[in-house]
mmCIF file of C-alpha atoms and ligand atoms in Angstrom:
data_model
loop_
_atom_site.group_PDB
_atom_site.id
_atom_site.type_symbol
_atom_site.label_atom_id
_atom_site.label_comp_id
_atom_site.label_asym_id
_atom_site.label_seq_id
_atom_site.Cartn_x
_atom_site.Cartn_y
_atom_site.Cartn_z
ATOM 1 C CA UNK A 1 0.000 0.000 0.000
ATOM 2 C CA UNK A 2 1.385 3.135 -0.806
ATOM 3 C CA UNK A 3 1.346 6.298 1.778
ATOM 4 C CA UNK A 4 1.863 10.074 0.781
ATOM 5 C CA UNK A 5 5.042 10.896 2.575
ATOM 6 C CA UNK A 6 4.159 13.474 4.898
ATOM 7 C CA UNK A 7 6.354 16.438 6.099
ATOM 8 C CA UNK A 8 5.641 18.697 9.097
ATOM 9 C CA UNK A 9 7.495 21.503 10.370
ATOM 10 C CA UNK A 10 7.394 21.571 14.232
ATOM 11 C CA UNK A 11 8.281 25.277 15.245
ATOM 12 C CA UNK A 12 8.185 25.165 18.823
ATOM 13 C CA UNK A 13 8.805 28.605 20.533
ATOM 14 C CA UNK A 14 10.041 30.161 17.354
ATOM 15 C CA UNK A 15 9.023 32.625 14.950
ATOM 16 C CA UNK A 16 6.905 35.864 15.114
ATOM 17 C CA UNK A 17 4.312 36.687 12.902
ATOM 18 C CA UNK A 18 6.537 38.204 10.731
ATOM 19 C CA UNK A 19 8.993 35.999 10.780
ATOM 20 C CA UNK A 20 6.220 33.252 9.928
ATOM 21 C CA UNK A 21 5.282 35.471 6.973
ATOM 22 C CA UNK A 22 8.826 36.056 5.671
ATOM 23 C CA UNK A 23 9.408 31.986 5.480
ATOM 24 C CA UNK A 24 6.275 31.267 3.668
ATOM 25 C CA UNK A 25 7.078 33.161 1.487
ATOM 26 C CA UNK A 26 10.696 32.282 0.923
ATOM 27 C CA UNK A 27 9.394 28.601 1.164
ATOM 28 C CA UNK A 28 6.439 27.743 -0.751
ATOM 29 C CA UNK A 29 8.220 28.430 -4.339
ATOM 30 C CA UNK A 30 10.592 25.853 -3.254
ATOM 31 C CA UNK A 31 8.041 23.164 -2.604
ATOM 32 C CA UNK A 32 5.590 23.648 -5.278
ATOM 33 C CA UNK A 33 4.275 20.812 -7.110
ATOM 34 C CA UNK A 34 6.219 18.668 -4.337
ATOM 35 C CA UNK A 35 5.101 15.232 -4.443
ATOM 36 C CA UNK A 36 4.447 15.066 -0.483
ATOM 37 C CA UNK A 37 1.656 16.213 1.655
ATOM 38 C CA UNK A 38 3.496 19.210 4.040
ATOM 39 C CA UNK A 39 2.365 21.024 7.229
ATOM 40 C CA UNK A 40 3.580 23.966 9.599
ATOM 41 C CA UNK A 41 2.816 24.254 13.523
ATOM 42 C CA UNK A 42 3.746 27.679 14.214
ATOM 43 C CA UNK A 43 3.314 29.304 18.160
ATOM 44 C CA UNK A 44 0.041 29.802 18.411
ATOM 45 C CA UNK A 45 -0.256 33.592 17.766
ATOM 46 C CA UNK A 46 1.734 32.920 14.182
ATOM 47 C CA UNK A 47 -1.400 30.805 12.854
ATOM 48 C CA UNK A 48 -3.606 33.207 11.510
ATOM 49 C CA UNK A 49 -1.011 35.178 9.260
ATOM 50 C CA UNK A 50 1.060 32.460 8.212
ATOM 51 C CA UNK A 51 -2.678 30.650 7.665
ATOM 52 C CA UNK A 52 -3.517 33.803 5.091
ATOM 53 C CA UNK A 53 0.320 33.589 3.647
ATOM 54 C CA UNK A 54 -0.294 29.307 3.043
ATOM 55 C CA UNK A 55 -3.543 29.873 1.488
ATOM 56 C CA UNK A 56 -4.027 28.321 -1.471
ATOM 57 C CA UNK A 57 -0.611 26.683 -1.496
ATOM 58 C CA UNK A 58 0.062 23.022 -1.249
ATOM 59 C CA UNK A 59 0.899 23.673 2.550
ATOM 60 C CA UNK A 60 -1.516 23.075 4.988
ATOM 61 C CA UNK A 61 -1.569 24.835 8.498
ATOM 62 C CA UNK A 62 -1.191 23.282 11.699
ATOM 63 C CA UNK A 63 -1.249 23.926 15.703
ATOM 64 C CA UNK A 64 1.053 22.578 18.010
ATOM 65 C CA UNK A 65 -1.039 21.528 20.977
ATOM 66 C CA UNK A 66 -5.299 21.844 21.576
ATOM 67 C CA UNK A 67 -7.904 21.440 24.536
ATOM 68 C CA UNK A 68 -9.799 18.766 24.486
ATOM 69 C CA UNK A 69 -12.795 20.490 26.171
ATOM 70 C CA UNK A 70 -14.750 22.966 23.547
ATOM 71 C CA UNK A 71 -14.760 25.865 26.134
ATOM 72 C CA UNK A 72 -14.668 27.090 29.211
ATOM 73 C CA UNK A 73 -12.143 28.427 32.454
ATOM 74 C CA UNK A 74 -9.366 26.760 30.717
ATOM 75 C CA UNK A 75 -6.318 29.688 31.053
ATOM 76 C CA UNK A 76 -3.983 29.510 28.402
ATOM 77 C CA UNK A 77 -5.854 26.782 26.447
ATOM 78 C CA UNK A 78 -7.614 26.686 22.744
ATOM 79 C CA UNK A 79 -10.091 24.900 21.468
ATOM 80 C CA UNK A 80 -10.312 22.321 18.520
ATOM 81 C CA UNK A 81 -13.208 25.017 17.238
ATOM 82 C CA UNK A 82 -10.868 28.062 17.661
ATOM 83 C CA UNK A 83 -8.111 26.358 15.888
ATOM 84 C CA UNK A 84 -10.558 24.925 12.858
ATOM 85 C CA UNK A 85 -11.832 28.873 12.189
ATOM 86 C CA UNK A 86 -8.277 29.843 11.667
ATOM 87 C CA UNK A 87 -7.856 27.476 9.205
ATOM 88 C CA UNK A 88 -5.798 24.618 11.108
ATOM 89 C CA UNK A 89 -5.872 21.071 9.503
ATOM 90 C CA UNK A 90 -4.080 19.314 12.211
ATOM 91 C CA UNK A 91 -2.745 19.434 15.540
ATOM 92 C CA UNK A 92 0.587 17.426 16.927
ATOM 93 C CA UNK A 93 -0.893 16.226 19.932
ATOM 94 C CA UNK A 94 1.502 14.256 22.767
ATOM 95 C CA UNK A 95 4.810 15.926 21.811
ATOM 96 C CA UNK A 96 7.235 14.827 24.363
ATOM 97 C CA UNK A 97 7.979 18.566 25.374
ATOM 98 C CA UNK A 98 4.007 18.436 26.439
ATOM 99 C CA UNK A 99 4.455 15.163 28.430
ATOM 100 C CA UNK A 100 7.182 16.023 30.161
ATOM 101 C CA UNK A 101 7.249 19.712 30.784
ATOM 102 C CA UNK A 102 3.499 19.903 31.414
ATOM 103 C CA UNK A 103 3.125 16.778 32.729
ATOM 104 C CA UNK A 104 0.479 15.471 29.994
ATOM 105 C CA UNK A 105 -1.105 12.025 30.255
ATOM 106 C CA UNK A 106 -1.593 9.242 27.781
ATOM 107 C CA UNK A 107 -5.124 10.002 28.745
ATOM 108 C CA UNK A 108 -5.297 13.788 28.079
ATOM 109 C CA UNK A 109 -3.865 13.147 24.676
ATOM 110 C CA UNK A 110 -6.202 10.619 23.891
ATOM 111 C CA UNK A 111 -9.403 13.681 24.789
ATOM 112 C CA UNK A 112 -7.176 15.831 22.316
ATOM 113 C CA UNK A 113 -7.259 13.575 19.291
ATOM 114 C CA UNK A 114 -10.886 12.632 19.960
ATOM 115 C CA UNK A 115 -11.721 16.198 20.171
ATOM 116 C CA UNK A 116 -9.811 16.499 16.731
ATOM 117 C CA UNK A 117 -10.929 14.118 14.977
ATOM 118 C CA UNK A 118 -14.658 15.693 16.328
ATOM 119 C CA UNK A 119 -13.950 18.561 15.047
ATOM 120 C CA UNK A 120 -13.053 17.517 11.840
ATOM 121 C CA UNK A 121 -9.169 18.200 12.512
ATOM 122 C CA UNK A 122 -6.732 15.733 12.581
ATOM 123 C CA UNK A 123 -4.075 14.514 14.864
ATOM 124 C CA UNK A 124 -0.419 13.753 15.339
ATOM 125 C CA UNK A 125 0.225 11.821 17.800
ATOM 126 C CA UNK A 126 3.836 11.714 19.010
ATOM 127 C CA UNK A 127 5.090 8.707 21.080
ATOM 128 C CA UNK A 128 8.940 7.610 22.100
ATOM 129 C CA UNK A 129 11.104 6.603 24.371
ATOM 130 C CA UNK A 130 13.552 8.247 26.879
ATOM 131 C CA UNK A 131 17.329 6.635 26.437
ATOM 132 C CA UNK A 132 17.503 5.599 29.983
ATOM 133 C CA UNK A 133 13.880 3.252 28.625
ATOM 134 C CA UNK A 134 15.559 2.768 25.797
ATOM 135 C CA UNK A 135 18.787 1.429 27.218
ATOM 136 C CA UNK A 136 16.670 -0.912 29.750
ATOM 137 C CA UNK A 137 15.012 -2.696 26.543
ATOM 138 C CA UNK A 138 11.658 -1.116 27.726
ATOM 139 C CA UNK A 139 11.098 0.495 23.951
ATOM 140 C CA UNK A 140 8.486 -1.182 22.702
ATOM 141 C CA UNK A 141 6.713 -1.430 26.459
ATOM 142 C CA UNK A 142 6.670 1.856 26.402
ATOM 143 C CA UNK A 143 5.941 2.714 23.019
ATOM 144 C CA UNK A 144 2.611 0.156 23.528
ATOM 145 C CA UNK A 145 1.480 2.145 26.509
ATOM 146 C CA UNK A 146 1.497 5.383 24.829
ATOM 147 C CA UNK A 147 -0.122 3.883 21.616
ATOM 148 C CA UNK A 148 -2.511 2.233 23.967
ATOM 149 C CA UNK A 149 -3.416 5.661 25.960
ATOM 150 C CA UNK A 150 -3.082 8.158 23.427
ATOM 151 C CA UNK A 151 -5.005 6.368 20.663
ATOM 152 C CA UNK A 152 -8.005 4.984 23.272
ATOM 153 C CA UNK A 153 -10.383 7.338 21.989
ATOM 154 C CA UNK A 154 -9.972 7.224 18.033
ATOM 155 C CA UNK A 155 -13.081 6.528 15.980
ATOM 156 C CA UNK A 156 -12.481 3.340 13.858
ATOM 157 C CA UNK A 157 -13.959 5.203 11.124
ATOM 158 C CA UNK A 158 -11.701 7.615 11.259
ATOM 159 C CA UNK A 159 -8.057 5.746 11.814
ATOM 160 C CA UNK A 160 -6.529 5.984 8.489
ATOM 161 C CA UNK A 161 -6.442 9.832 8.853
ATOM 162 C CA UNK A 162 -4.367 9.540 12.190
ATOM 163 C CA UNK A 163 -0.856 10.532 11.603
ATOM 164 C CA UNK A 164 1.562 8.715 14.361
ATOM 165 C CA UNK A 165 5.433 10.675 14.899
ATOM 166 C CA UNK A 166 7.965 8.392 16.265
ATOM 167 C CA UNK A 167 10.111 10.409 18.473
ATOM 168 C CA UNK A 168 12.432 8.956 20.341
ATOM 169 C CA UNK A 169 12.852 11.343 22.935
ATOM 170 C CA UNK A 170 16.967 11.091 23.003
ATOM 171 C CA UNK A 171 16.903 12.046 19.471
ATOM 172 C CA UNK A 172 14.751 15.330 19.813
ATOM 173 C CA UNK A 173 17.571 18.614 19.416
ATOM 174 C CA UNK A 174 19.751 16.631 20.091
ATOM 175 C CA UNK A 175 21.534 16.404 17.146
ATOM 176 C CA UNK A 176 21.352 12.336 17.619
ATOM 177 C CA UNK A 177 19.187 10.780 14.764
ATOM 178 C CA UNK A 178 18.185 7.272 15.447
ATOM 179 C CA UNK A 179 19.763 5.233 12.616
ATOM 180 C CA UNK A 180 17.552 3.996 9.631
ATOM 181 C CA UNK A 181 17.524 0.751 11.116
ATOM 182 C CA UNK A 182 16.732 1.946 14.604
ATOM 183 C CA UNK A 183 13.540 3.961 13.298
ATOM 184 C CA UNK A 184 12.452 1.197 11.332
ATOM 185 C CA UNK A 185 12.269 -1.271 13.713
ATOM 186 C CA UNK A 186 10.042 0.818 15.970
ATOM 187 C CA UNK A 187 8.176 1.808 13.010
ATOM 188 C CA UNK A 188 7.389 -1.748 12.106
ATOM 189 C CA UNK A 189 6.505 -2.318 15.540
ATOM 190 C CA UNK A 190 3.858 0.288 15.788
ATOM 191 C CA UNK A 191 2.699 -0.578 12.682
ATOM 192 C CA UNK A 192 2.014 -4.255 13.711
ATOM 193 C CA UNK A 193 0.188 -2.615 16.862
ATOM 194 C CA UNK A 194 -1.705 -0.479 14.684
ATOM 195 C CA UNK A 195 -2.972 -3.029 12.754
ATOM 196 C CA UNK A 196 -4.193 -5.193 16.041
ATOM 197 C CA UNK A 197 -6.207 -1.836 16.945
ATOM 198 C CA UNK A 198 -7.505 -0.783 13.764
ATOM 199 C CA UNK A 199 -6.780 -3.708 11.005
ATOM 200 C CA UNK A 200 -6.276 -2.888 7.365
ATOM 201 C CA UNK A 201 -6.763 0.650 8.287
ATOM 202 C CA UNK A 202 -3.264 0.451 9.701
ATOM 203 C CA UNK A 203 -2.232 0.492 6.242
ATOM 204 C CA UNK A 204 -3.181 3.890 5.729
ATOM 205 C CA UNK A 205 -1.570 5.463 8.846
ATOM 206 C CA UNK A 206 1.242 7.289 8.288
ATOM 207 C CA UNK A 207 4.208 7.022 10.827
ATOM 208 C CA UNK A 208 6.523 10.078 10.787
ATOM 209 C CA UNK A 209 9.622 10.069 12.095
ATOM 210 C CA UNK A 210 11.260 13.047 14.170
ATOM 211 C CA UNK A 211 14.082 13.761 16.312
ATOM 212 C CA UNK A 212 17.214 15.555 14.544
ATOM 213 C CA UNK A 213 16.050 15.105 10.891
ATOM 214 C CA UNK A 214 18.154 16.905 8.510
ATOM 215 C CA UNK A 215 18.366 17.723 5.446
ATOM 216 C CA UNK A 216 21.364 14.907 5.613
ATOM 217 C CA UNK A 217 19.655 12.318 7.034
ATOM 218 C CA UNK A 218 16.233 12.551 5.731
ATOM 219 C CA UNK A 219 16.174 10.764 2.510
ATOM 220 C CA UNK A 220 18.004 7.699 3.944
ATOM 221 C CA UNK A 221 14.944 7.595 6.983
ATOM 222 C CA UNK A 222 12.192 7.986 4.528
ATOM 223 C CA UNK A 223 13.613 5.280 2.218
ATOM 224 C CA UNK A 224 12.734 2.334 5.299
ATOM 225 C CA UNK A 225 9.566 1.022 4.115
ATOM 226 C CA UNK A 226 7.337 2.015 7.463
ATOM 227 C CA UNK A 227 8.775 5.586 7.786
ATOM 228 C CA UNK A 228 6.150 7.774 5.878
ATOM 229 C CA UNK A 229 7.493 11.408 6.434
ATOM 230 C CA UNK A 230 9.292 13.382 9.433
ATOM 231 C CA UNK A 231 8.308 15.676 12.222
ATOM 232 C CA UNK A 232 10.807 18.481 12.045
ATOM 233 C CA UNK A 233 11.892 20.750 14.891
ATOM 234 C CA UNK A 234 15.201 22.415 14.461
ATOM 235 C CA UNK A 235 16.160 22.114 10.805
ATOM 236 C CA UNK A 236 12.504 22.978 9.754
ATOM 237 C CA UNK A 237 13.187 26.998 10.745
ATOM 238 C CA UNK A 238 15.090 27.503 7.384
ATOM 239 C CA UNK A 239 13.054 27.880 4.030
ATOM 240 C CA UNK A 240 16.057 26.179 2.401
ATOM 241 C CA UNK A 241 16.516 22.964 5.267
ATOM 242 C CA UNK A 242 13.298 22.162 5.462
ATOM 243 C CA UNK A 243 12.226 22.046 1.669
ATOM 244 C CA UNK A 244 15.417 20.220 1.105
ATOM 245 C CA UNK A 245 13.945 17.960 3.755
ATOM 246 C CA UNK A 246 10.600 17.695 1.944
ATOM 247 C CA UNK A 247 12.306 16.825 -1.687
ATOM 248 C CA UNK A 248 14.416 14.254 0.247
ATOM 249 C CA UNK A 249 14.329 10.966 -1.934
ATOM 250 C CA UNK A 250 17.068 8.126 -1.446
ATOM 251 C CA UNK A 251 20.333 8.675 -3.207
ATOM 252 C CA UNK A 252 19.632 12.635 -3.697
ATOM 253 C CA UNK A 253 19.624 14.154 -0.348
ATOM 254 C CA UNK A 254 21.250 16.905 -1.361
HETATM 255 P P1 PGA B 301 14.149 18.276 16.297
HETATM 256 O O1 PGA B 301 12.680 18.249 16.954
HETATM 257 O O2 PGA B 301 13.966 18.038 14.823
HETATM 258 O O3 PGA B 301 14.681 19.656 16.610
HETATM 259 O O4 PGA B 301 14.935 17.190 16.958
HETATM 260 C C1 PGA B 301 11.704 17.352 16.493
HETATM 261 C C2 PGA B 301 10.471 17.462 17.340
HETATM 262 O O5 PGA B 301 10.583 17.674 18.557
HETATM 263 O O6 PGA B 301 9.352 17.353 16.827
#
């Protein structure tokens, strides 16, 4: 079964809106007529300029985190409604920085994507392991808790839409990639538990992979047969990096 790679730009706490502005339009000449589907999570206060600078484009706009609850005395939180009238497709939901910073729960995450998917968005769902998990041959434990949590609450209807990142969590800015082999194997194993959960729809899923892609690195990662696209942090903050990222292809990755 072939999967549309899929590329998405994970800005994190970078980039003002006219900084957001200024890439799109450095970036979406270079990407035209890409064969890939490609997103951008911006901060949150970027999303409705660089929404009006993607329109039309082959770029679709994302948000980096959402409530799960559609309103309310939430401080600091936005809705899956809020986010659809600004023209968000998706949301990364589960990055590791929102586990572990702000302490969110498989189960949290799994409200998120349900509200997403509700609300006619769709999710990425991040999972990985720490090294020290990693190191005690607790990967795929771990990995099958977080699928197991975060993905409770999916509609079976709706599963082929879901977009799973691999992150291993040593690998996120810190300039360690997992090897191709490395990202495989977990890819294959989520795979195999996707298909338990949601059979031939598993098919469909695409698995990203993120931590430390590069322009480098990325067209050897994409060419392992269950890694469908990347989840970019750092080297997606450059026009130039990341569309070099996004016309990755095995033996041209530069
Ligand atoms: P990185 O971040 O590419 O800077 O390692 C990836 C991510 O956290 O999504």
């Amino acid at each position: 079964m072939s999967r549309r790679r899929f590329l998405a730009a994970n800005w994190k706490m970078h980039k003002t809106i006219g900084e957001a502005v200024a890439f799109a339009r450095e970036f979406l000449p270079l990407v035209k007529g890409a064969d890939a589907e490609i997103a951008i999570a911006p901060p949150f206060p970027a999303l409705a300029a660089l929404g009006e600078a993607l329109a039309g484009s082959n770029v679709a706009l994302a948000a980096q985190n959402v409530h799960d609850q559609p309103s309310g005395a939430f401080t600091g939180e936005v809705s899956t409604a809020m986010l659809a009238d600004v023209g968000c497709a998706w949301a990364i939901v589960g990055h590791s920085e929102r586990r572990s910073l702000f302490g969110e729960t498989d189960e949290f995450i799994a409200r998120k994507a349900a509200a997403l998917f509700a609300a006619g968005l769709r999710p990425i769902v991040c999972v990985g392991e720490t090294l020290a998990e990693r190191e005690a041959g607790r990967t795929f434990a771990v990995l099958e808790a977080q699928l197991a949590g975060s993905l409770a609450a999916v509609p079976a209807a709706r599963a082929a839409e879901l977009v799973i990142a691999y992150e291993p969590v040593w690998a996120i800015g810190t300039g360690r990639t997992a090897t191709p082999e490395q990202a495989q194997e977990a890819h294959a194993m989520i795979r195999t538990w996707l298909r338990g959960r949601f059979a031939d729809a598993a098919d469909a899923i695409r698995i990203q992979y993120g931590g430390s892609v590069k322009p480098e690195n990325a067209a050897e990662l994409m060419a392992q047969p269950d890694v469908d696209g990347a989840l970019v942090g750092g080297a997606s903050l450059e026009p130039a990096s990341f569309a070099r990222i996004v016309l990755a292809r095995e033996g041209a990755s530069s």
